[in-house]
């Protein structure tokens, strides 16, 4: 990941995904690159090939909004991806300075943001709704007992994306693993936006790029899609197949913390199974335990 030329990386990755025929260009002769050539993107966007080359090489970092919108149209970007493209061209001096300060401070700088006490009390009061809190890098900061009963991944100190990609037990648990990992990587890029030099992101992307071929391929696509409500499809070792609706809620007054909440359709078989899991959890623990917050887990999982 080249934080110094994020715009160029994005443009190269996205033009490689566009089939020439879909852009109205006839295939002819040998093509040495996947997708569109630089000069083809320039022609379709109505700019010079030399200017487009400067954009990809990072020699021009201040294209006009009109140029960016034209490139977004050529590259078939949706609204979130277009916003991401525009964000990559905007100066972020204060964020860059903060990133350098965080790097200089070392491991202590990665201490997770505390979860508001009211949120901890809230999710503790939901005996029938698994819930956890994560930051924009998918580090879990707090969870209630039913969430961790669904999966140990939903535990403070664990990075969910890392666990789902690297833990074989998680792959067996997630019936929609392929879809989930694709959406998760695209959501990570959407969450961090143009702040690609954040030390926590660099650390996470570096590890996953080394250890997961699937992550390398998905991250290289530069897909940008915020997470939306979806159905979580599990094959749970204790209660079998379980489909739960997943929703996320932004926690105001925090640096991008998200509350993830799951529920089953009332009266459904999934609701019955979730209730059974809740009973098993309460029985094994002896009592409903409080959700564990980030103040008790000083650092994210770095195994």
PDB file of C-alpha atoms in Angstrom:
ATOM      1  CA  UNK A   1       0.000   0.000   0.000  1.00  0.00           C
ATOM      2  CA  UNK A   2       1.598   3.231  -1.185  1.00  0.00           C
ATOM      3  CA  UNK A   3       0.182   5.945   1.055  1.00  0.00           C
ATOM      4  CA  UNK A   4       2.128   8.571  -0.914  1.00  0.00           C
ATOM      5  CA  UNK A   5       0.237   7.847  -4.150  1.00  0.00           C
ATOM      6  CA  UNK A   6      -3.150   6.548  -3.044  1.00  0.00           C
ATOM      7  CA  UNK A   7      -4.889   8.273  -5.955  1.00  0.00           C
ATOM      8  CA  UNK A   8      -2.662   6.587  -8.537  1.00  0.00           C
ATOM      9  CA  UNK A   9      -3.134   3.166  -6.910  1.00  0.00           C
ATOM     10  CA  UNK A  10      -6.888   3.589  -6.951  1.00  0.00           C
ATOM     11  CA  UNK A  11      -7.016   4.668 -10.599  1.00  0.00           C
ATOM     12  CA  UNK A  12      -4.801   1.787 -11.742  1.00  0.00           C
ATOM     13  CA  UNK A  13      -6.793  -0.792  -9.812  1.00  0.00           C
ATOM     14  CA  UNK A  14     -10.168   0.409 -11.002  1.00  0.00           C
ATOM     15  CA  UNK A  15      -9.289   0.739 -14.690  1.00  0.00           C
ATOM     16  CA  UNK A  16      -7.993  -2.846 -14.621  1.00  0.00           C
ATOM     17  CA  UNK A  17     -11.527  -3.982 -13.721  1.00  0.00           C
ATOM     18  CA  UNK A  18     -13.258  -2.348 -16.710  1.00  0.00           C
ATOM     19  CA  UNK A  19     -13.696  -4.553 -19.768  1.00  0.00           C
ATOM     20  CA  UNK A  20     -12.953  -2.571 -22.955  1.00  0.00           C
ATOM     21  CA  UNK A  21     -16.173  -3.716 -24.617  1.00  0.00           C
ATOM     22  CA  UNK A  22     -18.190  -2.445 -21.654  1.00  0.00           C
ATOM     23  CA  UNK A  23     -16.633   0.980 -22.215  1.00  0.00           C
ATOM     24  CA  UNK A  24     -17.502   0.921 -25.921  1.00  0.00           C
ATOM     25  CA  UNK A  25     -13.973   0.029 -27.059  1.00  0.00           C
ATOM     26  CA  UNK A  26     -13.478  -2.798 -29.559  1.00  0.00           C
ATOM     27  CA  UNK A  27     -10.871  -5.366 -28.658  1.00  0.00           C
ATOM     28  CA  UNK A  28      -8.238  -5.502 -31.332  1.00  0.00           C
ATOM     29  CA  UNK A  29      -4.798  -7.093 -31.343  1.00  0.00           C
ATOM     30  CA  UNK A  30      -2.798  -8.046 -28.288  1.00  0.00           C
ATOM     31  CA  UNK A  31      -3.649  -6.217 -25.072  1.00  0.00           C
ATOM     32  CA  UNK A  32      -0.814  -6.223 -22.555  1.00  0.00           C
ATOM     33  CA  UNK A  33      -2.857  -4.935 -19.628  1.00  0.00           C
ATOM     34  CA  UNK A  34      -6.117  -6.086 -18.047  1.00  0.00           C
ATOM     35  CA  UNK A  35      -9.006  -3.695 -18.423  1.00  0.00           C
ATOM     36  CA  UNK A  36      -8.521  -0.297 -20.000  1.00  0.00           C
ATOM     37  CA  UNK A  37      -5.275   1.290 -21.133  1.00  0.00           C
ATOM     38  CA  UNK A  38      -4.288   4.677 -19.714  1.00  0.00           C
ATOM     39  CA  UNK A  39      -4.878   6.433 -23.017  1.00  0.00           C
ATOM     40  CA  UNK A  40      -8.330   4.866 -23.289  1.00  0.00           C
ATOM     41  CA  UNK A  41      -9.329   6.159 -19.859  1.00  0.00           C
ATOM     42  CA  UNK A  42      -8.029   9.600 -20.809  1.00  0.00           C
ATOM     43  CA  UNK A  43      -9.910   9.624 -24.108  1.00  0.00           C
ATOM     44  CA  UNK A  44     -13.188   8.531 -22.502  1.00  0.00           C
ATOM     45  CA  UNK A  45     -12.793  11.104 -19.704  1.00  0.00           C
ATOM     46  CA  UNK A  46     -12.016  13.913 -22.131  1.00  0.00           C
ATOM     47  CA  UNK A  47      -8.537  14.684 -20.814  1.00  0.00           C
ATOM     48  CA  UNK A  48      -5.075  14.342 -22.311  1.00  0.00           C
ATOM     49  CA  UNK A  49      -3.176  11.071 -21.993  1.00  0.00           C
ATOM     50  CA  UNK A  50      -0.213  12.972 -20.532  1.00  0.00           C
ATOM     51  CA  UNK A  51      -2.370  14.544 -17.842  1.00  0.00           C
ATOM     52  CA  UNK A  52      -3.911  11.199 -16.911  1.00  0.00           C
ATOM     53  CA  UNK A  53      -0.419   9.683 -16.711  1.00  0.00           C
ATOM     54  CA  UNK A  54       0.596  12.427 -14.282  1.00  0.00           C
ATOM     55  CA  UNK A  55      -2.408  11.581 -12.118  1.00  0.00           C
ATOM     56  CA  UNK A  56      -1.520   7.886 -11.952  1.00  0.00           C
ATOM     57  CA  UNK A  57       2.127   8.605 -11.248  1.00  0.00           C
ATOM     58  CA  UNK A  58       1.283  11.022  -8.454  1.00  0.00           C
ATOM     59  CA  UNK A  59       2.820  13.994 -10.230  1.00  0.00           C
ATOM     60  CA  UNK A  60      -0.491  15.872 -10.172  1.00  0.00           C
ATOM     61  CA  UNK A  61      -2.579  15.497  -7.034  1.00  0.00           C
ATOM     62  CA  UNK A  62      -5.113  18.288  -7.496  1.00  0.00           C
ATOM     63  CA  UNK A  63      -7.459  17.424 -10.363  1.00  0.00           C
ATOM     64  CA  UNK A  64     -10.655  19.419 -10.609  1.00  0.00           C
ATOM     65  CA  UNK A  65     -13.977  18.021  -9.455  1.00  0.00           C
ATOM     66  CA  UNK A  66     -15.074  17.931 -13.098  1.00  0.00           C
ATOM     67  CA  UNK A  67     -12.123  15.701 -14.004  1.00  0.00           C
ATOM     68  CA  UNK A  68     -12.741  13.411 -11.039  1.00  0.00           C
ATOM     69  CA  UNK A  69     -16.416  13.021 -11.906  1.00  0.00           C
ATOM     70  CA  UNK A  70     -15.499  12.231 -15.516  1.00  0.00           C
ATOM     71  CA  UNK A  71     -13.030   9.579 -14.346  1.00  0.00           C
ATOM     72  CA  UNK A  72     -15.636   8.141 -11.974  1.00  0.00           C
ATOM     73  CA  UNK A  73     -18.033   7.796 -14.883  1.00  0.00           C
ATOM     74  CA  UNK A  74     -15.438   6.035 -17.056  1.00  0.00           C
ATOM     75  CA  UNK A  75     -14.454   3.706 -14.212  1.00  0.00           C
ATOM     76  CA  UNK A  76     -18.114   2.941 -13.433  1.00  0.00           C
ATOM     77  CA  UNK A  77     -17.832   4.027  -9.812  1.00  0.00           C
ATOM     78  CA  UNK A  78     -20.892   4.139  -7.585  1.00  0.00           C
ATOM     79  CA  UNK A  79     -21.545   6.959  -5.110  1.00  0.00           C
ATOM     80  CA  UNK A  80     -19.362   5.626  -2.233  1.00  0.00           C
ATOM     81  CA  UNK A  81     -16.449   4.860  -4.574  1.00  0.00           C
ATOM     82  CA  UNK A  82     -16.773   8.279  -6.219  1.00  0.00           C
ATOM     83  CA  UNK A  83     -16.706   9.968  -2.807  1.00  0.00           C
ATOM     84  CA  UNK A  84     -13.624   7.910  -1.957  1.00  0.00           C
ATOM     85  CA  UNK A  85     -11.907   8.995  -5.184  1.00  0.00           C
ATOM     86  CA  UNK A  86     -12.609  12.650  -4.447  1.00  0.00           C
ATOM     87  CA  UNK A  87     -11.424  12.224  -0.858  1.00  0.00           C
ATOM     88  CA  UNK A  88      -8.067  10.868  -2.027  1.00  0.00           C
ATOM     89  CA  UNK A  89      -7.274  14.233  -3.618  1.00  0.00           C
ATOM     90  CA  UNK A  90      -8.030  16.326  -0.562  1.00  0.00           C
ATOM     91  CA  UNK A  91      -5.135  17.458   1.617  1.00  0.00           C
ATOM     92  CA  UNK A  92      -5.123  16.018   5.136  1.00  0.00           C
ATOM     93  CA  UNK A  93      -2.169  17.715   6.878  1.00  0.00           C
ATOM     94  CA  UNK A  94      -3.624  17.440  10.379  1.00  0.00           C
ATOM     95  CA  UNK A  95      -4.351  13.715   9.912  1.00  0.00           C
ATOM     96  CA  UNK A  96      -0.891  13.118   8.521  1.00  0.00           C
ATOM     97  CA  UNK A  97       0.687  14.848  11.512  1.00  0.00           C
ATOM     98  CA  UNK A  98      -1.481  12.826  13.876  1.00  0.00           C
ATOM     99  CA  UNK A  99      -0.414   9.615  12.129  1.00  0.00           C
ATOM    100  CA  UNK A 100       3.243  10.521  12.552  1.00  0.00           C
ATOM    101  CA  UNK A 101       2.725  11.313  16.228  1.00  0.00           C
ATOM    102  CA  UNK A 102       0.937   7.983  16.711  1.00  0.00           C
ATOM    103  CA  UNK A 103       3.805   6.135  15.038  1.00  0.00           C
ATOM    104  CA  UNK A 104       6.355   7.932  17.193  1.00  0.00           C
ATOM    105  CA  UNK A 105       4.538   6.952  20.356  1.00  0.00           C
ATOM    106  CA  UNK A 106       4.778   3.252  19.451  1.00  0.00           C
ATOM    107  CA  UNK A 107       2.493   0.443  20.709  1.00  0.00           C
ATOM    108  CA  UNK A 108       0.765   2.592  23.329  1.00  0.00           C
ATOM    109  CA  UNK A 109      -0.682   4.675  20.494  1.00  0.00           C
ATOM    110  CA  UNK A 110      -2.774   1.671  19.434  1.00  0.00           C
ATOM    111  CA  UNK A 111      -4.767   1.616  22.657  1.00  0.00           C
ATOM    112  CA  UNK A 112      -8.423   1.303  21.629  1.00  0.00           C
ATOM    113  CA  UNK A 113     -10.824   4.139  22.214  1.00  0.00           C
ATOM    114  CA  UNK A 114     -12.937   3.570  25.367  1.00  0.00           C
ATOM    115  CA  UNK A 115     -16.540   2.575  24.760  1.00  0.00           C
ATOM    116  CA  UNK A 116     -19.023   4.960  26.398  1.00  0.00           C
ATOM    117  CA  UNK A 117     -20.308   3.421  29.662  1.00  0.00           C
ATOM    118  CA  UNK A 118     -23.900   3.947  28.550  1.00  0.00           C
ATOM    119  CA  UNK A 119     -23.325   1.715  25.532  1.00  0.00           C
ATOM    120  CA  UNK A 120     -21.884  -1.029  27.745  1.00  0.00           C
ATOM    121  CA  UNK A 121     -24.958  -0.854  29.961  1.00  0.00           C
ATOM    122  CA  UNK A 122     -27.221  -0.871  26.925  1.00  0.00           C
ATOM    123  CA  UNK A 123     -25.876  -4.041  25.333  1.00  0.00           C
ATOM    124  CA  UNK A 124     -25.700  -5.749  28.725  1.00  0.00           C
ATOM    125  CA  UNK A 125     -29.459  -5.223  28.984  1.00  0.00           C
ATOM    126  CA  UNK A 126     -30.144  -7.114  25.755  1.00  0.00           C
ATOM    127  CA  UNK A 127     -30.381 -10.796  26.748  1.00  0.00           C
ATOM    128  CA  UNK A 128     -31.927 -11.753  23.396  1.00  0.00           C
ATOM    129  CA  UNK A 129     -29.845  -9.591  21.063  1.00  0.00           C
ATOM    130  CA  UNK A 130     -26.186 -10.336  20.389  1.00  0.00           C
ATOM    131  CA  UNK A 131     -24.331  -7.027  20.208  1.00  0.00           C
ATOM    132  CA  UNK A 132     -20.767  -5.753  20.089  1.00  0.00           C
ATOM    133  CA  UNK A 133     -18.854  -2.547  19.443  1.00  0.00           C
ATOM    134  CA  UNK A 134     -16.089  -2.246  16.850  1.00  0.00           C
ATOM    135  CA  UNK A 135     -13.909   0.554  15.532  1.00  0.00           C
ATOM    136  CA  UNK A 136     -13.367   1.423  11.883  1.00  0.00           C
ATOM    137  CA  UNK A 137     -10.605  -1.192  11.614  1.00  0.00           C
ATOM    138  CA  UNK A 138     -13.005  -3.948  12.857  1.00  0.00           C
ATOM    139  CA  UNK A 139     -11.247  -4.260  16.226  1.00  0.00           C
ATOM    140  CA  UNK A 140     -13.855  -5.433  18.761  1.00  0.00           C
ATOM    141  CA  UNK A 141     -13.926  -3.193  21.824  1.00  0.00           C
ATOM    142  CA  UNK A 142     -16.917  -4.542  23.757  1.00  0.00           C
ATOM    143  CA  UNK A 143     -19.452  -7.366  23.468  1.00  0.00           C
ATOM    144  CA  UNK A 144     -22.277  -8.966  25.399  1.00  0.00           C
ATOM    145  CA  UNK A 145     -22.384 -12.643  26.356  1.00  0.00           C
ATOM    146  CA  UNK A 146     -24.722 -13.709  23.560  1.00  0.00           C
ATOM    147  CA  UNK A 147     -22.480 -12.125  20.919  1.00  0.00           C
ATOM    148  CA  UNK A 148     -19.460 -14.096  22.083  1.00  0.00           C
ATOM    149  CA  UNK A 149     -21.633 -17.221  22.242  1.00  0.00           C
ATOM    150  CA  UNK A 150     -22.371 -16.774  18.543  1.00  0.00           C
ATOM    151  CA  UNK A 151     -18.646 -16.626  17.821  1.00  0.00           C
ATOM    152  CA  UNK A 152     -15.465 -16.143  19.867  1.00  0.00           C
ATOM    153  CA  UNK A 153     -14.580 -13.622  17.160  1.00  0.00           C
ATOM    154  CA  UNK A 154     -17.086 -11.246  18.758  1.00  0.00           C
ATOM    155  CA  UNK A 155     -14.763 -10.725  21.727  1.00  0.00           C
ATOM    156  CA  UNK A 156     -12.853  -7.631  22.880  1.00  0.00           C
ATOM    157  CA  UNK A 157      -9.291  -7.622  21.623  1.00  0.00           C
ATOM    158  CA  UNK A 158     -10.083  -9.535  18.422  1.00  0.00           C
ATOM    159  CA  UNK A 159      -9.950  -8.054  14.950  1.00  0.00           C
ATOM    160  CA  UNK A 160     -12.988  -9.479  13.186  1.00  0.00           C
ATOM    161  CA  UNK A 161     -11.725  -9.176   9.619  1.00  0.00           C
ATOM    162  CA  UNK A 162      -8.412 -10.788  10.545  1.00  0.00           C
ATOM    163  CA  UNK A 163     -10.131 -13.669  12.335  1.00  0.00           C
ATOM    164  CA  UNK A 164     -12.621 -14.362   9.553  1.00  0.00           C
ATOM    165  CA  UNK A 165      -9.866 -14.433   6.945  1.00  0.00           C
ATOM    166  CA  UNK A 166      -7.299 -16.461   8.902  1.00  0.00           C
ATOM    167  CA  UNK A 167      -9.217 -18.692  11.330  1.00  0.00           C
ATOM    168  CA  UNK A 168     -10.403 -21.951   9.765  1.00  0.00           C
ATOM    169  CA  UNK A 169     -13.101 -22.315  12.450  1.00  0.00           C
ATOM    170  CA  UNK A 170     -14.567 -18.985  11.350  1.00  0.00           C
ATOM    171  CA  UNK A 171     -14.672 -20.143   7.750  1.00  0.00           C
ATOM    172  CA  UNK A 172     -16.646 -23.205   8.852  1.00  0.00           C
ATOM    173  CA  UNK A 173     -18.966 -21.052  10.948  1.00  0.00           C
ATOM    174  CA  UNK A 174     -19.766 -18.513   8.220  1.00  0.00           C
ATOM    175  CA  UNK A 175     -21.979 -20.089   5.579  1.00  0.00           C
ATOM    176  CA  UNK A 176     -21.519 -17.019   3.363  1.00  0.00           C
ATOM    177  CA  UNK A 177     -17.756 -16.699   3.903  1.00  0.00           C
ATOM    178  CA  UNK A 178     -16.990 -15.651   0.320  1.00  0.00           C
ATOM    179  CA  UNK A 179     -19.577 -12.866   0.316  1.00  0.00           C
ATOM    180  CA  UNK A 180     -18.692 -11.819   3.854  1.00  0.00           C
ATOM    181  CA  UNK A 181     -14.965 -11.451   3.219  1.00  0.00           C
ATOM    182  CA  UNK A 182     -15.536  -9.514   0.002  1.00  0.00           C
ATOM    183  CA  UNK A 183     -17.917  -7.121   1.749  1.00  0.00           C
ATOM    184  CA  UNK A 184     -15.616  -6.839   4.764  1.00  0.00           C
ATOM    185  CA  UNK A 185     -12.556  -5.778   2.790  1.00  0.00           C
ATOM    186  CA  UNK A 186     -14.560  -3.254   0.755  1.00  0.00           C
ATOM    187  CA  UNK A 187     -16.071  -1.873   3.974  1.00  0.00           C
ATOM    188  CA  UNK A 188     -12.634  -1.500   5.587  1.00  0.00           C
ATOM    189  CA  UNK A 189     -11.523   0.727   2.715  1.00  0.00           C
ATOM    190  CA  UNK A 190     -14.767   2.697   2.969  1.00  0.00           C
ATOM    191  CA  UNK A 191     -14.325   3.105   6.736  1.00  0.00           C
ATOM    192  CA  UNK A 192     -10.791   4.489   6.560  1.00  0.00           C
ATOM    193  CA  UNK A 193     -11.433   6.662   3.511  1.00  0.00           C
ATOM    194  CA  UNK A 194      -8.401   8.664   2.425  1.00  0.00           C
ATOM    195  CA  UNK A 195      -6.586   8.094   5.732  1.00  0.00           C
ATOM    196  CA  UNK A 196      -4.573   5.236   4.244  1.00  0.00           C
ATOM    197  CA  UNK A 197      -1.431   6.050   6.255  1.00  0.00           C
ATOM    198  CA  UNK A 198      -3.045   5.440   9.640  1.00  0.00           C
ATOM    199  CA  UNK A 199      -0.609   3.228  11.630  1.00  0.00           C
ATOM    200  CA  UNK A 200      -3.314   0.743  12.661  1.00  0.00           C
ATOM    201  CA  UNK A 201      -4.434   0.321   9.049  1.00  0.00           C
ATOM    202  CA  UNK A 202      -0.870  -0.091   7.807  1.00  0.00           C
ATOM    203  CA  UNK A 203      -0.274  -2.738  10.481  1.00  0.00           C
ATOM    204  CA  UNK A 204      -3.461  -4.660   9.666  1.00  0.00           C
ATOM    205  CA  UNK A 205      -3.094  -4.498   5.890  1.00  0.00           C
ATOM    206  CA  UNK A 206       0.549  -5.519   6.147  1.00  0.00           C
ATOM    207  CA  UNK A 207      -0.223  -8.638   8.164  1.00  0.00           C
ATOM    208  CA  UNK A 208      -3.210  -9.714   6.078  1.00  0.00           C
ATOM    209  CA  UNK A 209      -1.363  -9.099   2.810  1.00  0.00           C
ATOM    210  CA  UNK A 210       1.333 -11.520   3.944  1.00  0.00           C
ATOM    211  CA  UNK A 211      -0.946 -14.172   5.410  1.00  0.00           C
ATOM    212  CA  UNK A 212      -4.053 -14.148   3.197  1.00  0.00           C
ATOM    213  CA  UNK A 213      -4.023 -14.490  -0.578  1.00  0.00           C
ATOM    214  CA  UNK A 214      -7.747 -13.678  -0.645  1.00  0.00           C
ATOM    215  CA  UNK A 215      -7.178 -10.434   1.220  1.00  0.00           C
ATOM    216  CA  UNK A 216      -4.363  -9.433  -1.158  1.00  0.00           C
ATOM    217  CA  UNK A 217      -6.633  -9.965  -4.149  1.00  0.00           C
ATOM    218  CA  UNK A 218      -9.642  -8.186  -2.663  1.00  0.00           C
ATOM    219  CA  UNK A 219      -7.614  -5.268  -1.272  1.00  0.00           C
ATOM    220  CA  UNK A 220      -5.950  -4.861  -4.644  1.00  0.00           C
ATOM    221  CA  UNK A 221      -9.335  -4.307  -6.302  1.00  0.00           C
ATOM    222  CA  UNK A 222      -9.837  -1.087  -4.309  1.00  0.00           C
ATOM    223  CA  UNK A 223     -13.554  -1.797  -3.890  1.00  0.00           C
ATOM    224  CA  UNK A 224     -15.264   0.753  -1.641  1.00  0.00           C
ATOM    225  CA  UNK A 225     -18.599  -0.273  -0.123  1.00  0.00           C
ATOM    226  CA  UNK A 226     -19.858   0.776   3.326  1.00  0.00           C
ATOM    227  CA  UNK A 227     -21.455  -2.030   5.303  1.00  0.00           C
ATOM    228  CA  UNK A 228     -25.225  -2.113   5.284  1.00  0.00           C
ATOM    229  CA  UNK A 229     -27.841  -4.211   7.047  1.00  0.00           C
ATOM    230  CA  UNK A 230     -27.434  -7.837   6.017  1.00  0.00           C
ATOM    231  CA  UNK A 231     -28.319 -11.358   7.042  1.00  0.00           C
ATOM    232  CA  UNK A 232     -25.583 -13.192   8.949  1.00  0.00           C
ATOM    233  CA  UNK A 233     -25.703 -16.866   8.001  1.00  0.00           C
ATOM    234  CA  UNK A 234     -24.056 -19.176  10.517  1.00  0.00           C
ATOM    235  CA  UNK A 235     -23.592 -22.893  10.993  1.00  0.00           C
ATOM    236  CA  UNK A 236     -23.291 -22.865  14.766  1.00  0.00           C
ATOM    237  CA  UNK A 237     -21.712 -25.916  16.450  1.00  0.00           C
ATOM    238  CA  UNK A 238     -24.353 -25.915  19.233  1.00  0.00           C
ATOM    239  CA  UNK A 239     -27.625 -24.967  17.534  1.00  0.00           C
ATOM    240  CA  UNK A 240     -27.038 -25.575  13.812  1.00  0.00           C
ATOM    241  CA  UNK A 241     -27.925 -23.238  10.951  1.00  0.00           C
ATOM    242  CA  UNK A 242     -28.939 -19.788  12.096  1.00  0.00           C
ATOM    243  CA  UNK A 243     -29.886 -16.689  10.088  1.00  0.00           C
ATOM    244  CA  UNK A 244     -29.781 -13.371  11.922  1.00  0.00           C
ATOM    245  CA  UNK A 245     -30.417  -9.844  10.708  1.00  0.00           C
ATOM    246  CA  UNK A 246     -27.382  -7.620  11.288  1.00  0.00           C
ATOM    247  CA  UNK A 247     -27.630  -3.853  11.751  1.00  0.00           C
ATOM    248  CA  UNK A 248     -25.010  -1.258  12.565  1.00  0.00           C
ATOM    249  CA  UNK A 249     -25.465   2.007  14.438  1.00  0.00           C
ATOM    250  CA  UNK A 250     -22.911   4.815  14.596  1.00  0.00           C
ATOM    251  CA  UNK A 251     -22.034   5.837  18.161  1.00  0.00           C
ATOM    252  CA  UNK A 252     -22.127   9.618  18.314  1.00  0.00           C
ATOM    253  CA  UNK A 253     -19.263  11.439  19.970  1.00  0.00           C
ATOM    254  CA  UNK A 254     -16.685   8.764  19.117  1.00  0.00           C
ATOM    255  CA  UNK A 255     -14.056   8.353  16.425  1.00  0.00           C
ATOM    256  CA  UNK A 256     -16.068   6.064  14.179  1.00  0.00           C
ATOM    257  CA  UNK A 257     -17.185   3.463  16.720  1.00  0.00           C
ATOM    258  CA  UNK A 258     -20.003   1.229  15.494  1.00  0.00           C
ATOM    259  CA  UNK A 259     -22.573  -0.751  17.480  1.00  0.00           C
ATOM    260  CA  UNK A 260     -23.442  -4.020  15.709  1.00  0.00           C
ATOM    261  CA  UNK A 261     -26.733  -5.616  16.758  1.00  0.00           C
ATOM    262  CA  UNK A 262     -28.271  -8.925  15.635  1.00  0.00           C
ATOM    263  CA  UNK A 263     -31.847 -10.140  15.857  1.00  0.00           C
ATOM    264  CA  UNK A 264     -34.030 -12.965  14.576  1.00  0.00           C
ATOM    265  CA  UNK A 265     -37.467 -12.720  13.036  1.00  0.00           C
ATOM    266  CA  UNK A 266     -39.949 -12.942  15.954  1.00  0.00           C
ATOM    267  CA  UNK A 267     -41.586 -16.348  16.182  1.00  0.00           C
ATOM    268  CA  UNK A 268     -39.188 -17.889  13.677  1.00  0.00           C
ATOM    269  CA  UNK A 269     -37.085 -20.996  14.041  1.00  0.00           C
ATOM    270  CA  UNK A 270     -34.043 -18.725  14.165  1.00  0.00           C
ATOM    271  CA  UNK A 271     -35.535 -16.913  17.171  1.00  0.00           C
ATOM    272  CA  UNK A 272     -36.030 -20.258  18.919  1.00  0.00           C
ATOM    273  CA  UNK A 273     -32.444 -21.289  18.239  1.00  0.00           C
ATOM    274  CA  UNK A 274     -31.123 -17.942  19.455  1.00  0.00           C
ATOM    275  CA  UNK A 275     -33.135 -18.345  22.661  1.00  0.00           C
ATOM    276  CA  UNK A 276     -31.696 -21.836  23.135  1.00  0.00           C
ATOM    277  CA  UNK A 277     -28.179 -20.469  22.672  1.00  0.00           C
ATOM    278  CA  UNK A 278     -28.943 -17.742  25.197  1.00  0.00           C
ATOM    279  CA  UNK A 279     -30.106 -20.358  27.729  1.00  0.00           C
ATOM    280  CA  UNK A 280     -26.982 -22.433  27.179  1.00  0.00           C
ATOM    281  CA  UNK A 281     -24.838 -19.345  27.642  1.00  0.00           C
ATOM    282  CA  UNK A 282     -26.581 -18.327  30.858  1.00  0.00           C
ATOM    283  CA  UNK A 283     -26.320 -21.871  32.199  1.00  0.00           C
ATOM    284  CA  UNK A 284     -22.619 -22.220  31.447  1.00  0.00           C
ATOM    285  CA  UNK A 285     -21.766 -18.869  33.000  1.00  0.00           C
ATOM    286  CA  UNK A 286     -24.098 -19.215  35.975  1.00  0.00           C
ATOM    287  CA  UNK A 287     -25.344 -15.658  35.462  1.00  0.00           C
ATOM    288  CA  UNK A 288     -25.434 -12.971  32.804  1.00  0.00           C
ATOM    289  CA  UNK A 289     -21.993 -11.441  32.735  1.00  0.00           C
ATOM    290  CA  UNK A 290     -21.367  -7.842  31.934  1.00  0.00           C
ATOM    291  CA  UNK A 291     -20.025  -6.977  28.488  1.00  0.00           C
ATOM    292  CA  UNK A 292     -16.291  -6.496  28.529  1.00  0.00           C
ATOM    293  CA  UNK A 293     -15.192  -3.043  27.455  1.00  0.00           C
ATOM    294  CA  UNK A 294     -12.009  -1.764  25.888  1.00  0.00           C
ATOM    295  CA  UNK A 295     -10.746  -0.444  29.218  1.00  0.00           C
ATOM    296  CA  UNK A 296     -10.121  -4.070  30.203  1.00  0.00           C
ATOM    297  CA  UNK A 297      -8.417  -4.945  26.910  1.00  0.00           C
ATOM    298  CA  UNK A 298      -5.576  -2.540  26.365  1.00  0.00           C
ATOM    299  CA  UNK A 299      -4.567  -3.668  22.862  1.00  0.00           C
ATOM    300  CA  UNK A 300      -6.092  -5.337  19.858  1.00  0.00           C
ATOM    301  CA  UNK A 301      -5.292  -8.947  19.017  1.00  0.00           C
ATOM    302  CA  UNK A 302      -1.748  -9.095  17.656  1.00  0.00           C
ATOM    303  CA  UNK A 303      -1.214 -12.838  17.537  1.00  0.00           C
TER     304      UNK A 303
END
